[in-house]
JSON list of C-alpha atoms in Angstrom, two decimals:
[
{"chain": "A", "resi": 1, "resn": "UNK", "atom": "CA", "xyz": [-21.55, 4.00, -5.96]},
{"chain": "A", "resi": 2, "resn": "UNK", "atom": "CA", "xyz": [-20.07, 1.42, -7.33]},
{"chain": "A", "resi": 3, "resn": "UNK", "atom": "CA", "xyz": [-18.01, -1.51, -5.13]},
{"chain": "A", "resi": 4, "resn": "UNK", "atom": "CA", "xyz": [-16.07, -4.77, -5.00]},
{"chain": "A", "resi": 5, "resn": "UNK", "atom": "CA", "xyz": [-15.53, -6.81, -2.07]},
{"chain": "A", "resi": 6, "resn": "UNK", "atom": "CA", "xyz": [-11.87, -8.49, -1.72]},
{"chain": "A", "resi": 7, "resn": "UNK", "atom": "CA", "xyz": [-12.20, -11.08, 1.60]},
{"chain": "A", "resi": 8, "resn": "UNK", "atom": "CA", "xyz": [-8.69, -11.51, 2.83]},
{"chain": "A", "resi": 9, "resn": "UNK", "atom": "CA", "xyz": [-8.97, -15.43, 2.14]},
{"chain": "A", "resi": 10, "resn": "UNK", "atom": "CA", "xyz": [-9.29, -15.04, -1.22]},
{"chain": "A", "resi": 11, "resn": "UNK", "atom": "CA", "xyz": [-6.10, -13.16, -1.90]},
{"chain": "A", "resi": 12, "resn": "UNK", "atom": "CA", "xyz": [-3.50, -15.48, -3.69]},
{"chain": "A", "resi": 13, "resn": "UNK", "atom": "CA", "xyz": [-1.18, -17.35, -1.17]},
{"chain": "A", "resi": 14, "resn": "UNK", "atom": "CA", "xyz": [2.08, -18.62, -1.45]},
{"chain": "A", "resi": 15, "resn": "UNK", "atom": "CA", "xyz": [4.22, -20.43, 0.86]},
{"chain": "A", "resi": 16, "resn": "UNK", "atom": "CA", "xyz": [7.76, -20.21, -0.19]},
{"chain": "A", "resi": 17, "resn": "UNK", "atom": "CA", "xyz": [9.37, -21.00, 3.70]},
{"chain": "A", "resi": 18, "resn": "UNK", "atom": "CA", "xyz": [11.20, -18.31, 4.13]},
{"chain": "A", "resi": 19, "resn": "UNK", "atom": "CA", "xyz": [8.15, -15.78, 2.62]},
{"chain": "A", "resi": 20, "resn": "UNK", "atom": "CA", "xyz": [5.00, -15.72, 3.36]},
{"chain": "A", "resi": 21, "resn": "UNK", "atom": "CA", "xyz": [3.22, -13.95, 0.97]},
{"chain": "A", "resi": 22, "resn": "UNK", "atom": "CA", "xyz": [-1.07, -12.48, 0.24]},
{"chain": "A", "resi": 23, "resn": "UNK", "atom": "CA", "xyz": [-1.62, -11.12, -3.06]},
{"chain": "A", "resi": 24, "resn": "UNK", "atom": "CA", "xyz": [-4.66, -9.15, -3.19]},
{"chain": "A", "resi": 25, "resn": "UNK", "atom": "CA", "xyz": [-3.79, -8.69, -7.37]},
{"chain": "A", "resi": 26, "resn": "UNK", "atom": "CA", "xyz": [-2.57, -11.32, -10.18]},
{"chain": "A", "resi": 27, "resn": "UNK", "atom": "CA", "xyz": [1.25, -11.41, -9.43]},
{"chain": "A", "resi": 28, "resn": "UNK", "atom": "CA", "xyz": [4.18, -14.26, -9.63]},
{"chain": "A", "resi": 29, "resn": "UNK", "atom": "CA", "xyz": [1.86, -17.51, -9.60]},
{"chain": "A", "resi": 30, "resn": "UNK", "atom": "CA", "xyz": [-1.41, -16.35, -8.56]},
{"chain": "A", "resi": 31, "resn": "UNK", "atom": "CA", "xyz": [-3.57, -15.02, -11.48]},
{"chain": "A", "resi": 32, "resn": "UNK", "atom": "CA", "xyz": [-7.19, -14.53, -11.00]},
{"chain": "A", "resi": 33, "resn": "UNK", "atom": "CA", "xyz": [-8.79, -12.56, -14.27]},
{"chain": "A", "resi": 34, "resn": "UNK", "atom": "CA", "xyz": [-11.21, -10.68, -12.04]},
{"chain": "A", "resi": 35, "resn": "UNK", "atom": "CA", "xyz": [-8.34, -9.41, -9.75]},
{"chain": "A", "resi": 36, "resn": "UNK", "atom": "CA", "xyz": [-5.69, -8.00, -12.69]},
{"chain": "A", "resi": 37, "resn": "UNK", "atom": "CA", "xyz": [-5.90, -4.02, -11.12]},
{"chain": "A", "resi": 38, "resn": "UNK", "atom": "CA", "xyz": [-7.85, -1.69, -9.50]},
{"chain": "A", "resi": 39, "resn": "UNK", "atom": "CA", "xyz": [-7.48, 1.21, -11.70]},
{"chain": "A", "resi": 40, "resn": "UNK", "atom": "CA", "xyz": [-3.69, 2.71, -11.34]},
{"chain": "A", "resi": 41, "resn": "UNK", "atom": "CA", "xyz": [-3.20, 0.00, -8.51]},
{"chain": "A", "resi": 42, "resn": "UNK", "atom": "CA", "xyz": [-1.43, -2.83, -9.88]},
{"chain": "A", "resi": 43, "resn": "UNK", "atom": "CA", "xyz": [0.00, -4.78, -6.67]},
{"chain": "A", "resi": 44, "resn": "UNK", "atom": "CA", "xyz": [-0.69, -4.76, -3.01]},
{"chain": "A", "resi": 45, "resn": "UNK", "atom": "CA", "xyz": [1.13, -7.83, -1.37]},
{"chain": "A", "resi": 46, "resn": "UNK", "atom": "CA", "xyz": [0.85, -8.44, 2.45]},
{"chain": "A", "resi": 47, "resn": "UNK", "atom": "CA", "xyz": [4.25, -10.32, 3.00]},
{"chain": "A", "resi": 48, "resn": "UNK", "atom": "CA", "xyz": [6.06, -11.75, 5.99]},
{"chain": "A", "resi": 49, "resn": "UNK", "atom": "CA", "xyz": [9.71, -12.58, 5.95]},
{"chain": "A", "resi": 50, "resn": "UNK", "atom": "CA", "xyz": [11.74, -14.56, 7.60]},
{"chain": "A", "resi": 51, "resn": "UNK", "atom": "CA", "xyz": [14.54, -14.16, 9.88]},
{"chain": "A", "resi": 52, "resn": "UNK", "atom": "CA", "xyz": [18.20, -12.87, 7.73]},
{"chain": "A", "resi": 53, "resn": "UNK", "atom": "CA", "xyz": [16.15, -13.62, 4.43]},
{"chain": "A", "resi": 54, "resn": "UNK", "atom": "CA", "xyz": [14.15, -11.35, 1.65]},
{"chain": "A", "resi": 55, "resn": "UNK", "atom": "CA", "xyz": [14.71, -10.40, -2.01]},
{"chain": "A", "resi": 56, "resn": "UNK", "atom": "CA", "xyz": [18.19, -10.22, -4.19]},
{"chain": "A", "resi": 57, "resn": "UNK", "atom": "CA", "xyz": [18.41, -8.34, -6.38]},
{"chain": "A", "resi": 58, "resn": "UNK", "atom": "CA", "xyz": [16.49, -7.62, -9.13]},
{"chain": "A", "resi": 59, "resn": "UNK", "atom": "CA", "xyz": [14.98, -5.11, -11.53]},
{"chain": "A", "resi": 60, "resn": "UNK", "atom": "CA", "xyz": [12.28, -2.51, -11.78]},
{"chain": "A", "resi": 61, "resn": "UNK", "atom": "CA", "xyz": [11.18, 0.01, -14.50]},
{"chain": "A", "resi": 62, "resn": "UNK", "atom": "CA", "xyz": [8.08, 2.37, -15.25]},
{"chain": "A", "resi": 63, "resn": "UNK", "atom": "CA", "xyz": [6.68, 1.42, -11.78]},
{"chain": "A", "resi": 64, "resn": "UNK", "atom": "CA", "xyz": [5.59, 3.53, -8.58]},
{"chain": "A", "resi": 65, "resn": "UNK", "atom": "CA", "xyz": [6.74, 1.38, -5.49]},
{"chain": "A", "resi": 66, "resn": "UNK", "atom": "CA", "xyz": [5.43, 2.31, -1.94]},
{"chain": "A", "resi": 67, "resn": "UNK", "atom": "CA", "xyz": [6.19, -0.10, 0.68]},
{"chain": "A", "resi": 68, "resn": "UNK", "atom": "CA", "xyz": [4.74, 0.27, 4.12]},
{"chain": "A", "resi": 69, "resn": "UNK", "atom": "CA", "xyz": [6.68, -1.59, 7.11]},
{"chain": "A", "resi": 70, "resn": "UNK", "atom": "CA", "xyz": [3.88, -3.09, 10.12]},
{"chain": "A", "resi": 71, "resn": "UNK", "atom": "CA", "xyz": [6.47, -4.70, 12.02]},
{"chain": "A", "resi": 72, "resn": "UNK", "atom": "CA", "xyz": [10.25, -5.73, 12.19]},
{"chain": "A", "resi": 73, "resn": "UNK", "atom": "CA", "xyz": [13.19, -3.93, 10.03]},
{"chain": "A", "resi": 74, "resn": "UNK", "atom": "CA", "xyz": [13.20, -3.90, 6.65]},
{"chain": "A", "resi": 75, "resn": "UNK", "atom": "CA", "xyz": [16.54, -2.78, 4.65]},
{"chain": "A", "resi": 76, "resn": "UNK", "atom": "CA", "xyz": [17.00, -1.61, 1.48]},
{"chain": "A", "resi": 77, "resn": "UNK", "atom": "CA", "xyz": [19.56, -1.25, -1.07]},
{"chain": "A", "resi": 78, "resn": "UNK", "atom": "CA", "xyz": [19.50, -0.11, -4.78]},
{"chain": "A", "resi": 79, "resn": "UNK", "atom": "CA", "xyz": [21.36, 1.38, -7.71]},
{"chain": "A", "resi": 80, "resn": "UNK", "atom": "CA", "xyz": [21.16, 4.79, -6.72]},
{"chain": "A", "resi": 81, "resn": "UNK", "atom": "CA", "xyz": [22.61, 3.59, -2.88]},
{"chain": "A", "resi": 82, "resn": "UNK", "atom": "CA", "xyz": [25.51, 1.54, -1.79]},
{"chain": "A", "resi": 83, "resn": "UNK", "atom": "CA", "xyz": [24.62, 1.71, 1.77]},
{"chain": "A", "resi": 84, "resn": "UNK", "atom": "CA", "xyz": [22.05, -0.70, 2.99]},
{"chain": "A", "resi": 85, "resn": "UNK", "atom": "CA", "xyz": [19.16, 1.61, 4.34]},
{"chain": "A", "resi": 86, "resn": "UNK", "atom": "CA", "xyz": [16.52, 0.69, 7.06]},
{"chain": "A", "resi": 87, "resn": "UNK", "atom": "CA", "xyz": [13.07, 1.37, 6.96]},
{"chain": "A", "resi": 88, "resn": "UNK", "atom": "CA", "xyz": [10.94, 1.28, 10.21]},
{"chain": "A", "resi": 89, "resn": "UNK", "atom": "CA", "xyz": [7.14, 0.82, 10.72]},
{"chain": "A", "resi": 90, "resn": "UNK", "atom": "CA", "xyz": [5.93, 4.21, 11.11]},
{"chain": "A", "resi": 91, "resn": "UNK", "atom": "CA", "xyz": [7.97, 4.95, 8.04]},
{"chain": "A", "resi": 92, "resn": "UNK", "atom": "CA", "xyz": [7.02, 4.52, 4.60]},
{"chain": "A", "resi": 93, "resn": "UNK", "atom": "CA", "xyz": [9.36, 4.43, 1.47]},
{"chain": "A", "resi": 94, "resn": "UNK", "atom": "CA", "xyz": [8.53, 5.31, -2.20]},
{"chain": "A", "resi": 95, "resn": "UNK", "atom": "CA", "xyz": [10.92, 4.13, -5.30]},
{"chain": "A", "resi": 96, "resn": "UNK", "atom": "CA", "xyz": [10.16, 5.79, -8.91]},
{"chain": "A", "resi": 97, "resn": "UNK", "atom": "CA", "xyz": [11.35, 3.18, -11.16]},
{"chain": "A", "resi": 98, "resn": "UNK", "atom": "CA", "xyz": [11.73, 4.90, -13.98]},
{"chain": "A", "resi": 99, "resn": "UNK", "atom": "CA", "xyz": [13.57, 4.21, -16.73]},
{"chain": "A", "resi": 100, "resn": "UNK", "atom": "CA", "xyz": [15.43, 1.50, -14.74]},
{"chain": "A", "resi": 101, "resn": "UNK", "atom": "CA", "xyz": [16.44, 0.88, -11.08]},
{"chain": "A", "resi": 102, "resn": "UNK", "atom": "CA", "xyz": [17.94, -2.09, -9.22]},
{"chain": "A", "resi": 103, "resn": "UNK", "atom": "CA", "xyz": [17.17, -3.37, -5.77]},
{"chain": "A", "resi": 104, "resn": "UNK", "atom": "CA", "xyz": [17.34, -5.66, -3.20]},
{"chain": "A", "resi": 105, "resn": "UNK", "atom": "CA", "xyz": [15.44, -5.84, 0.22]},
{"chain": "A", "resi": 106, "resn": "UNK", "atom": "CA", "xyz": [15.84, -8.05, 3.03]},
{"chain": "A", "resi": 107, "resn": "UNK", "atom": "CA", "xyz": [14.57, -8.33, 6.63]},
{"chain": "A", "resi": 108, "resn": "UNK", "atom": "CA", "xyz": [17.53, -6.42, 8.79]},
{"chain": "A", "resi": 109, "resn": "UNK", "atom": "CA", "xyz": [16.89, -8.73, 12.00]},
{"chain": "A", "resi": 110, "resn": "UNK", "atom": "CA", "xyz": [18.63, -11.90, 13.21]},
{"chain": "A", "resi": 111, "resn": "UNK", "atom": "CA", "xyz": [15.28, -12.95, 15.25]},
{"chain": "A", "resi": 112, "resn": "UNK", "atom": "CA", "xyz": [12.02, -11.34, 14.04]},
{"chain": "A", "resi": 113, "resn": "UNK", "atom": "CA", "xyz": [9.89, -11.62, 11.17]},
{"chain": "A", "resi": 114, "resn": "UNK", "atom": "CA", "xyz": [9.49, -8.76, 8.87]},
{"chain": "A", "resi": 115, "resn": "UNK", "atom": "CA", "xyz": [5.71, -7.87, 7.53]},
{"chain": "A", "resi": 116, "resn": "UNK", "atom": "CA", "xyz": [4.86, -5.49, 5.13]},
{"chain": "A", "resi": 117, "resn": "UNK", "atom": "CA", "xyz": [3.05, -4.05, 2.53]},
{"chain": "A", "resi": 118, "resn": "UNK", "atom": "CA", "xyz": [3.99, -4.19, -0.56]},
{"chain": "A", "resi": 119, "resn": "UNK", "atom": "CA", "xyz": [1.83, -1.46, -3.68]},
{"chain": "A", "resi": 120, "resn": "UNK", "atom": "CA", "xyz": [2.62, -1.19, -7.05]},
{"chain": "A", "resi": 121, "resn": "UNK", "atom": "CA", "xyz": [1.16, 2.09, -8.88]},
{"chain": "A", "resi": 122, "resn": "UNK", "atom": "CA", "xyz": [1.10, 2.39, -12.66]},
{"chain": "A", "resi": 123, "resn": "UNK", "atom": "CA", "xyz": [2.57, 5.84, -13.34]},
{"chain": "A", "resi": 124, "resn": "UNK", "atom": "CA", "xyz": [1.15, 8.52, -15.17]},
{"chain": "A", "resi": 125, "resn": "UNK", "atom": "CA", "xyz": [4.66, 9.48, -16.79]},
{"chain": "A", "resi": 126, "resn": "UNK", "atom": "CA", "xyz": [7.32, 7.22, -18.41]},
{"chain": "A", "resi": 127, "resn": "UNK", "atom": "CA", "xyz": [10.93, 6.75, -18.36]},
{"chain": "A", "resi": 128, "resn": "UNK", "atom": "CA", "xyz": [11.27, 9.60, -15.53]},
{"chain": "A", "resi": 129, "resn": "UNK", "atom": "CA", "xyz": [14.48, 9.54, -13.50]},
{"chain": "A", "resi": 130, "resn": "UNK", "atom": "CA", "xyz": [14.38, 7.08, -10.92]},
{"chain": "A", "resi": 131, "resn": "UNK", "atom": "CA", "xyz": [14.09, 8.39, -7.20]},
{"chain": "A", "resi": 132, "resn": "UNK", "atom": "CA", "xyz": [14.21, 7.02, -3.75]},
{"chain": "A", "resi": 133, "resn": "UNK", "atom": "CA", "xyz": [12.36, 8.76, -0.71]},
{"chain": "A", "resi": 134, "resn": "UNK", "atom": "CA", "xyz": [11.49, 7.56, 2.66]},
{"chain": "A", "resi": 135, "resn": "UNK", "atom": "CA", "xyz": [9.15, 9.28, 5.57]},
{"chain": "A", "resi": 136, "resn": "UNK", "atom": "CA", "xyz": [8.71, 8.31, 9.30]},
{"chain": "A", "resi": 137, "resn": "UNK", "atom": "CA", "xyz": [4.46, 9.36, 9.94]},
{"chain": "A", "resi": 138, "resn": "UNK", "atom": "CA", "xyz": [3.50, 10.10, 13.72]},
{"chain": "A", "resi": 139, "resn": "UNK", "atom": "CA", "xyz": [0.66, 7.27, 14.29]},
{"chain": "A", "resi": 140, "resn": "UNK", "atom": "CA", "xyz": [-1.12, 9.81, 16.77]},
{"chain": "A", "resi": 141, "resn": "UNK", "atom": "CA", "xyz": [-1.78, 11.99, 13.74]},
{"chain": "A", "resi": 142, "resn": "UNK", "atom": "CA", "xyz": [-4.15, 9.39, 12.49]},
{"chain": "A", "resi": 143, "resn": "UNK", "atom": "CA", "xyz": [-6.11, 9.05, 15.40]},
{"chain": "A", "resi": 144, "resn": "UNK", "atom": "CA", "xyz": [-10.19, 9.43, 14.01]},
{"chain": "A", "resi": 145, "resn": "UNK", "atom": "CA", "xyz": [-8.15, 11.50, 10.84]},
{"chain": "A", "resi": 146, "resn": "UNK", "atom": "CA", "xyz": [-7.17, 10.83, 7.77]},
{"chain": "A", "resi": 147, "resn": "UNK", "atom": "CA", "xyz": [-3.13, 11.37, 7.80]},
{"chain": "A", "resi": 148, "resn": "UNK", "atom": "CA", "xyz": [-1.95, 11.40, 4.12]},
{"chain": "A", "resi": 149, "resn": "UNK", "atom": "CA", "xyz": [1.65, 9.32, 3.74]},
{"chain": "A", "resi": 150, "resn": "UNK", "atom": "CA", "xyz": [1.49, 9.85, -0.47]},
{"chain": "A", "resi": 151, "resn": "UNK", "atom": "CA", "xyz": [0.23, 12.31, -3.06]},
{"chain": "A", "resi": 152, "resn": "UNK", "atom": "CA", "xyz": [1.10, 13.18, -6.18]},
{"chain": "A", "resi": 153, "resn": "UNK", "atom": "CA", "xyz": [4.57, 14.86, -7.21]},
{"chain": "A", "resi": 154, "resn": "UNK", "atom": "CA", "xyz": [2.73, 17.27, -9.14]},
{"chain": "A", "resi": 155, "resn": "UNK", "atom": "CA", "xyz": [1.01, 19.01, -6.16]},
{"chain": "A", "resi": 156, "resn": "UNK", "atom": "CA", "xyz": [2.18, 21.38, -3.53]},
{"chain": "A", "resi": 157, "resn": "UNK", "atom": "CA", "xyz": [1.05, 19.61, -0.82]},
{"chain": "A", "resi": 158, "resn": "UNK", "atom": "CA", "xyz": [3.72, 18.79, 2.26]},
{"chain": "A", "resi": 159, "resn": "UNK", "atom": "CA", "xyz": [4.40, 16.66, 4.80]},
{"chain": "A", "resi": 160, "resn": "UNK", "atom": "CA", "xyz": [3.63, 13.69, 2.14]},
{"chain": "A", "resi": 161, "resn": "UNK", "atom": "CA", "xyz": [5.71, 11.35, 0.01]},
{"chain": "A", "resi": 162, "resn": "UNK", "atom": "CA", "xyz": [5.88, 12.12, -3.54]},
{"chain": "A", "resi": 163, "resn": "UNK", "atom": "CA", "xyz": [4.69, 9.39, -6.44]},
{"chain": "A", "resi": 164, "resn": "UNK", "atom": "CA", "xyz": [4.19, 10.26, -10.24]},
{"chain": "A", "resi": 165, "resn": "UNK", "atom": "CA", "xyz": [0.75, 9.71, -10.06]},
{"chain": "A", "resi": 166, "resn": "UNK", "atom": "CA", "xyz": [-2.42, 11.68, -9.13]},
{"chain": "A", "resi": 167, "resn": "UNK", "atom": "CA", "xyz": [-2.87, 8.62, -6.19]},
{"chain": "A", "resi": 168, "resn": "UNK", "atom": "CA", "xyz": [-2.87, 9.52, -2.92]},
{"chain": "A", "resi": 169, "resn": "UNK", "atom": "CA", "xyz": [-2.16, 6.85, -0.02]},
{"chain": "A", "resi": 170, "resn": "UNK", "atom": "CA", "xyz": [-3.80, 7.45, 3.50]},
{"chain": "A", "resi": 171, "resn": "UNK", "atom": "CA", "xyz": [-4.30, 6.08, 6.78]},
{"chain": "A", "resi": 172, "resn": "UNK", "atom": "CA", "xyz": [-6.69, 6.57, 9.49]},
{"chain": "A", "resi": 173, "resn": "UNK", "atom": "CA", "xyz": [-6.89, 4.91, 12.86]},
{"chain": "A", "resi": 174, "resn": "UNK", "atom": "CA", "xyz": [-10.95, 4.87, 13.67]},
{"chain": "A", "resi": 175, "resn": "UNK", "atom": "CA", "xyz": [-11.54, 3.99, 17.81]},
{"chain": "A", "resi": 176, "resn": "UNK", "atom": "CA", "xyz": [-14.42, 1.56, 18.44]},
{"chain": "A", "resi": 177, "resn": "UNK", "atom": "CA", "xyz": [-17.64, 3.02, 17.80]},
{"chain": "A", "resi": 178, "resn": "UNK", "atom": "CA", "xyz": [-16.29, 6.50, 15.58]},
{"chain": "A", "resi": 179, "resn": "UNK", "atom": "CA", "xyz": [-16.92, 7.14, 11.98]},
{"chain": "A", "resi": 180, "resn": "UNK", "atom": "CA", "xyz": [-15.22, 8.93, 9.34]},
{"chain": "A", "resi": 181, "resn": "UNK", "atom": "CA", "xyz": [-16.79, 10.08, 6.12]},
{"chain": "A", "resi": 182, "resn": "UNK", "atom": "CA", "xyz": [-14.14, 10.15, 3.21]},
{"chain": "A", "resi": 183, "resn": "UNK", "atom": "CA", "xyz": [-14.10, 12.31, 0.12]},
{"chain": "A", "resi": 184, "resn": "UNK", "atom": "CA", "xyz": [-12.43, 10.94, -3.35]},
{"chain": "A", "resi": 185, "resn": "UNK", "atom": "CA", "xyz": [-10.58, 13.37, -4.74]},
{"chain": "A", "resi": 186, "resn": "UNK", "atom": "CA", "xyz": [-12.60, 13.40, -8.81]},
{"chain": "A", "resi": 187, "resn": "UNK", "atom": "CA", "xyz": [-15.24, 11.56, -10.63]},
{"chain": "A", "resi": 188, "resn": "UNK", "atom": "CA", "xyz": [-12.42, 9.75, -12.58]},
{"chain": "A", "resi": 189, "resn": "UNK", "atom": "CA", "xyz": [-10.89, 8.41, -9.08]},
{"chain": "A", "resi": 190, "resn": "UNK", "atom": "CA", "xyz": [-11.80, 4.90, -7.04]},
{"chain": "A", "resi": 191, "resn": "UNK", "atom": "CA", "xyz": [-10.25, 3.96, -3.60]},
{"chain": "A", "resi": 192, "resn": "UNK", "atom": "CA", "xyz": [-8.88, 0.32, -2.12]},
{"chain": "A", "resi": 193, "resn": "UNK", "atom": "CA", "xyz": [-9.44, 0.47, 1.42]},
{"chain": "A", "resi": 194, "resn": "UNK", "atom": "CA", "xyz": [-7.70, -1.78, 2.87]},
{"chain": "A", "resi": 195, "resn": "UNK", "atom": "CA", "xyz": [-8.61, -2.97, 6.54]},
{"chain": "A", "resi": 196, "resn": "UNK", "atom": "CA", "xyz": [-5.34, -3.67, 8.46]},
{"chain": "A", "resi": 197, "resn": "UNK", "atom": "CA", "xyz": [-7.07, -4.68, 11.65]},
{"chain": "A", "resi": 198, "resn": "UNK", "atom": "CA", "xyz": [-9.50, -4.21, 13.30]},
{"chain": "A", "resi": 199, "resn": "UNK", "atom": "CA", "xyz": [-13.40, -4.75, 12.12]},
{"chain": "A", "resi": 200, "resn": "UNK", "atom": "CA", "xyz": [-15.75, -2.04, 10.24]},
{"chain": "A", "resi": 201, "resn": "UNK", "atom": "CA", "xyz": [-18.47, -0.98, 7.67]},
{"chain": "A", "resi": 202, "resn": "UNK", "atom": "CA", "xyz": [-19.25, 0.54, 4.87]},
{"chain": "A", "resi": 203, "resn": "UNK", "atom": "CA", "xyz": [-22.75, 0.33, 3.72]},
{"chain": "A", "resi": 204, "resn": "UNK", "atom": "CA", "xyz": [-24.33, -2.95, 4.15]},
{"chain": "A", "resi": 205, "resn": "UNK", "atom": "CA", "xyz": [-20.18, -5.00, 4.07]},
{"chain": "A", "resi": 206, "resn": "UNK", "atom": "CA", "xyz": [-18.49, -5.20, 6.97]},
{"chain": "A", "resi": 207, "resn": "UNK", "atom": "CA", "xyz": [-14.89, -5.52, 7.07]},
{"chain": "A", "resi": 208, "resn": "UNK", "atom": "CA", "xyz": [-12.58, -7.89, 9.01]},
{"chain": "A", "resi": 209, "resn": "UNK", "atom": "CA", "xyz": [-9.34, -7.69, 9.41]},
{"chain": "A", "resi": 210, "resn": "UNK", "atom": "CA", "xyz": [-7.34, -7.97, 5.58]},
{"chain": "A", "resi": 211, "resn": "UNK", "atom": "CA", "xyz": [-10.55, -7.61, 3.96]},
{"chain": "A", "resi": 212, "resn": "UNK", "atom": "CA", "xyz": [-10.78, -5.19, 0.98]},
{"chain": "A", "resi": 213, "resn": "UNK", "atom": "CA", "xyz": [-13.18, -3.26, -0.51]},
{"chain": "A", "resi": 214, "resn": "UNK", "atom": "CA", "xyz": [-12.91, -1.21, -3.93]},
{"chain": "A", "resi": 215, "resn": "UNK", "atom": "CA", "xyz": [-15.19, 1.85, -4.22]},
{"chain": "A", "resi": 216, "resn": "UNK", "atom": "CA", "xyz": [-15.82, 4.22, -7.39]},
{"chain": "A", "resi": 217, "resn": "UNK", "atom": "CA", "xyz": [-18.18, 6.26, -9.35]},
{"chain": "A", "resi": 218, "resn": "UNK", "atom": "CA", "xyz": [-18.98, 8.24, -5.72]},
{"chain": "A", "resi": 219, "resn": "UNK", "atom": "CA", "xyz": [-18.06, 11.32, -4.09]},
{"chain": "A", "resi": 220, "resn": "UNK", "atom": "CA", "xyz": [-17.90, 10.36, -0.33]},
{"chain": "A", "resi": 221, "resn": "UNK", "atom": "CA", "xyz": [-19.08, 7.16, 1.51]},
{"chain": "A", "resi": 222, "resn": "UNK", "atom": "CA", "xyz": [-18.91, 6.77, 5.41]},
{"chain": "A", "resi": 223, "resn": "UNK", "atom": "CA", "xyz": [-16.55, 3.98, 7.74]},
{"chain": "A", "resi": 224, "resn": "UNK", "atom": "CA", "xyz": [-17.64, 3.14, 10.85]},
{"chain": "A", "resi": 225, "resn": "UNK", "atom": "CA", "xyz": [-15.51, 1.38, 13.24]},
{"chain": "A", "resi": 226, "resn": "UNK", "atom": "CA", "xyz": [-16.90, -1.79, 14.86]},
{"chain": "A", "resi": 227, "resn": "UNK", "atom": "CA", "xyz": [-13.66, -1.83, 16.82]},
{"chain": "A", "resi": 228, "resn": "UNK", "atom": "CA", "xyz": [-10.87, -0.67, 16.69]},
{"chain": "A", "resi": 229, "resn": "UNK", "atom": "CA", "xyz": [-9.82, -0.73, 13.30]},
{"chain": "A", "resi": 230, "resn": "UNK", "atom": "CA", "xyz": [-6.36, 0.33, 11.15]},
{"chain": "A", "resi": 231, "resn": "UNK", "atom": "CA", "xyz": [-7.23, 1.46, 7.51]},
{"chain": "A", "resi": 232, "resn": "UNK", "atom": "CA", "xyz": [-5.15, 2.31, 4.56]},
{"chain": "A", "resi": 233, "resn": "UNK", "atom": "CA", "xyz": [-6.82, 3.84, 1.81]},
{"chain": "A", "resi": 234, "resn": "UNK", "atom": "CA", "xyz": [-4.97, 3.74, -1.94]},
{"chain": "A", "resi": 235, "resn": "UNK", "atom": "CA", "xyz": [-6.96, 6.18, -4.06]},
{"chain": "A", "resi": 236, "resn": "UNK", "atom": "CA", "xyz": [-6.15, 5.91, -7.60]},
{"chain": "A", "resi": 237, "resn": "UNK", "atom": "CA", "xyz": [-7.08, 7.11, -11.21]},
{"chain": "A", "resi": 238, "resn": "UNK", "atom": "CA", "xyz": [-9.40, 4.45, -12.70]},
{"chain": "A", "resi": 239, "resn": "UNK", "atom": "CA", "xyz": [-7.77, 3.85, -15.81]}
]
């Protein structure tokens, strides 16, 4: 098994005032050779937004986008919309770029901060229509189990967002002293678990809360829960 340890203070940081904004990848001003991509994975950004503010518009192309909402409102708009659409935590929303979208988010309150996740997938096909999906997920069916919020478009499996890429995105909320052992999908896939909150281990590295840890070339490994710990797993083709 093979591993790489992300702590969550050495993510890039920027301060922009109204954004707040971890990159665990190279993106905008933060570049970091050693932290490019995790196989398919190209972005995962833990942002917090201001109050009325967030991001004009602007472009996208060839790029699976899967943003996950922890707290406040986030709304949406793009080319294929004219509404402005809101998207919840408990809710997740995918965007297939394609061969070109436009969009424009912003945080929908007057009062609270917005935080979110942010994950860029490189897609396994090119210049596909562009699509929009969201999905609201029942957090009591990822209590100690693995709840799946994206797989690929290319299987028949429901109840999941659709990307076009053999990824699949997962979450599992592990109580205080439980452990879960998780099973990668092929030889040719690695997973970024991602430790919301919470504290736990795998192997000999324990994880605090926005630490990372990158694990290929195994077929299962084993999280234990230290506490009570929030986990989002992004398994990916290591390409």
């Amino acid at each position: 098994m093979k591993t790489v340890v992300h702590k969550a203070n050495s993510r890039g940081f920027a301060n922009h005032g109204w954004l707040q904004a971890n990159h665990s990848f190279s993106f905008a001003g933060f570049y970091n050779p050693e932290k490019i991509h995790f196989g398919a994975l190209r972005v995962l950004n833990d942002d917090v937004i201001a109050p009325k503010m967030g991001f004009g518009t602007h472009p996208h192309d060839n790029m699976e986008i899967i943003t996950i909402p922890l707290g406040g409102v986030l709304k949406h708009r793009d080319s294929m919309h004219n509404e402005w659409q809101s998207v919840l935590p408990g809710e997740v929303q995918v965007m297939s770029a394609g061969t070109g979208v436009q969009h424009s988010e912003i945080n929908g309150s007057d009062e609270k901060h917005l935080s979110l996740f942010q994950i860029w997938v490189f897609p396994n096909k090119q210049n596909v229509a562009p699509r929009y999906d969201q999905k609201g997920f029942d957090a009591s069916e990822r209590k100690n189990k693995l709840q799946t919020l994206v797989s690929s478009i290319d299987e028949d499996f429901e109840g999941s967002l659709k990307i076009h890429q053999d990824a699949v995105l997962s979450r599992i909320d592990l109580d205080e002293g439980k452990s879960f052992e998780y099973q990668l999908k092929s030889s040719n896939h690695g997973v970024y678990v991602m430790n919301i909150h919470g504290e736990l281990k795998i192997g000999d590295q324990v994880l605090n809360t926005r630490d990372a840890i990158g694990i290929w070339e195994t077929e299962t490994f084993e999280i234990a829960a230290n506490e009570n710990s929030e986990i989002l797993f992004i398994e990916v083709p290591m390409i």
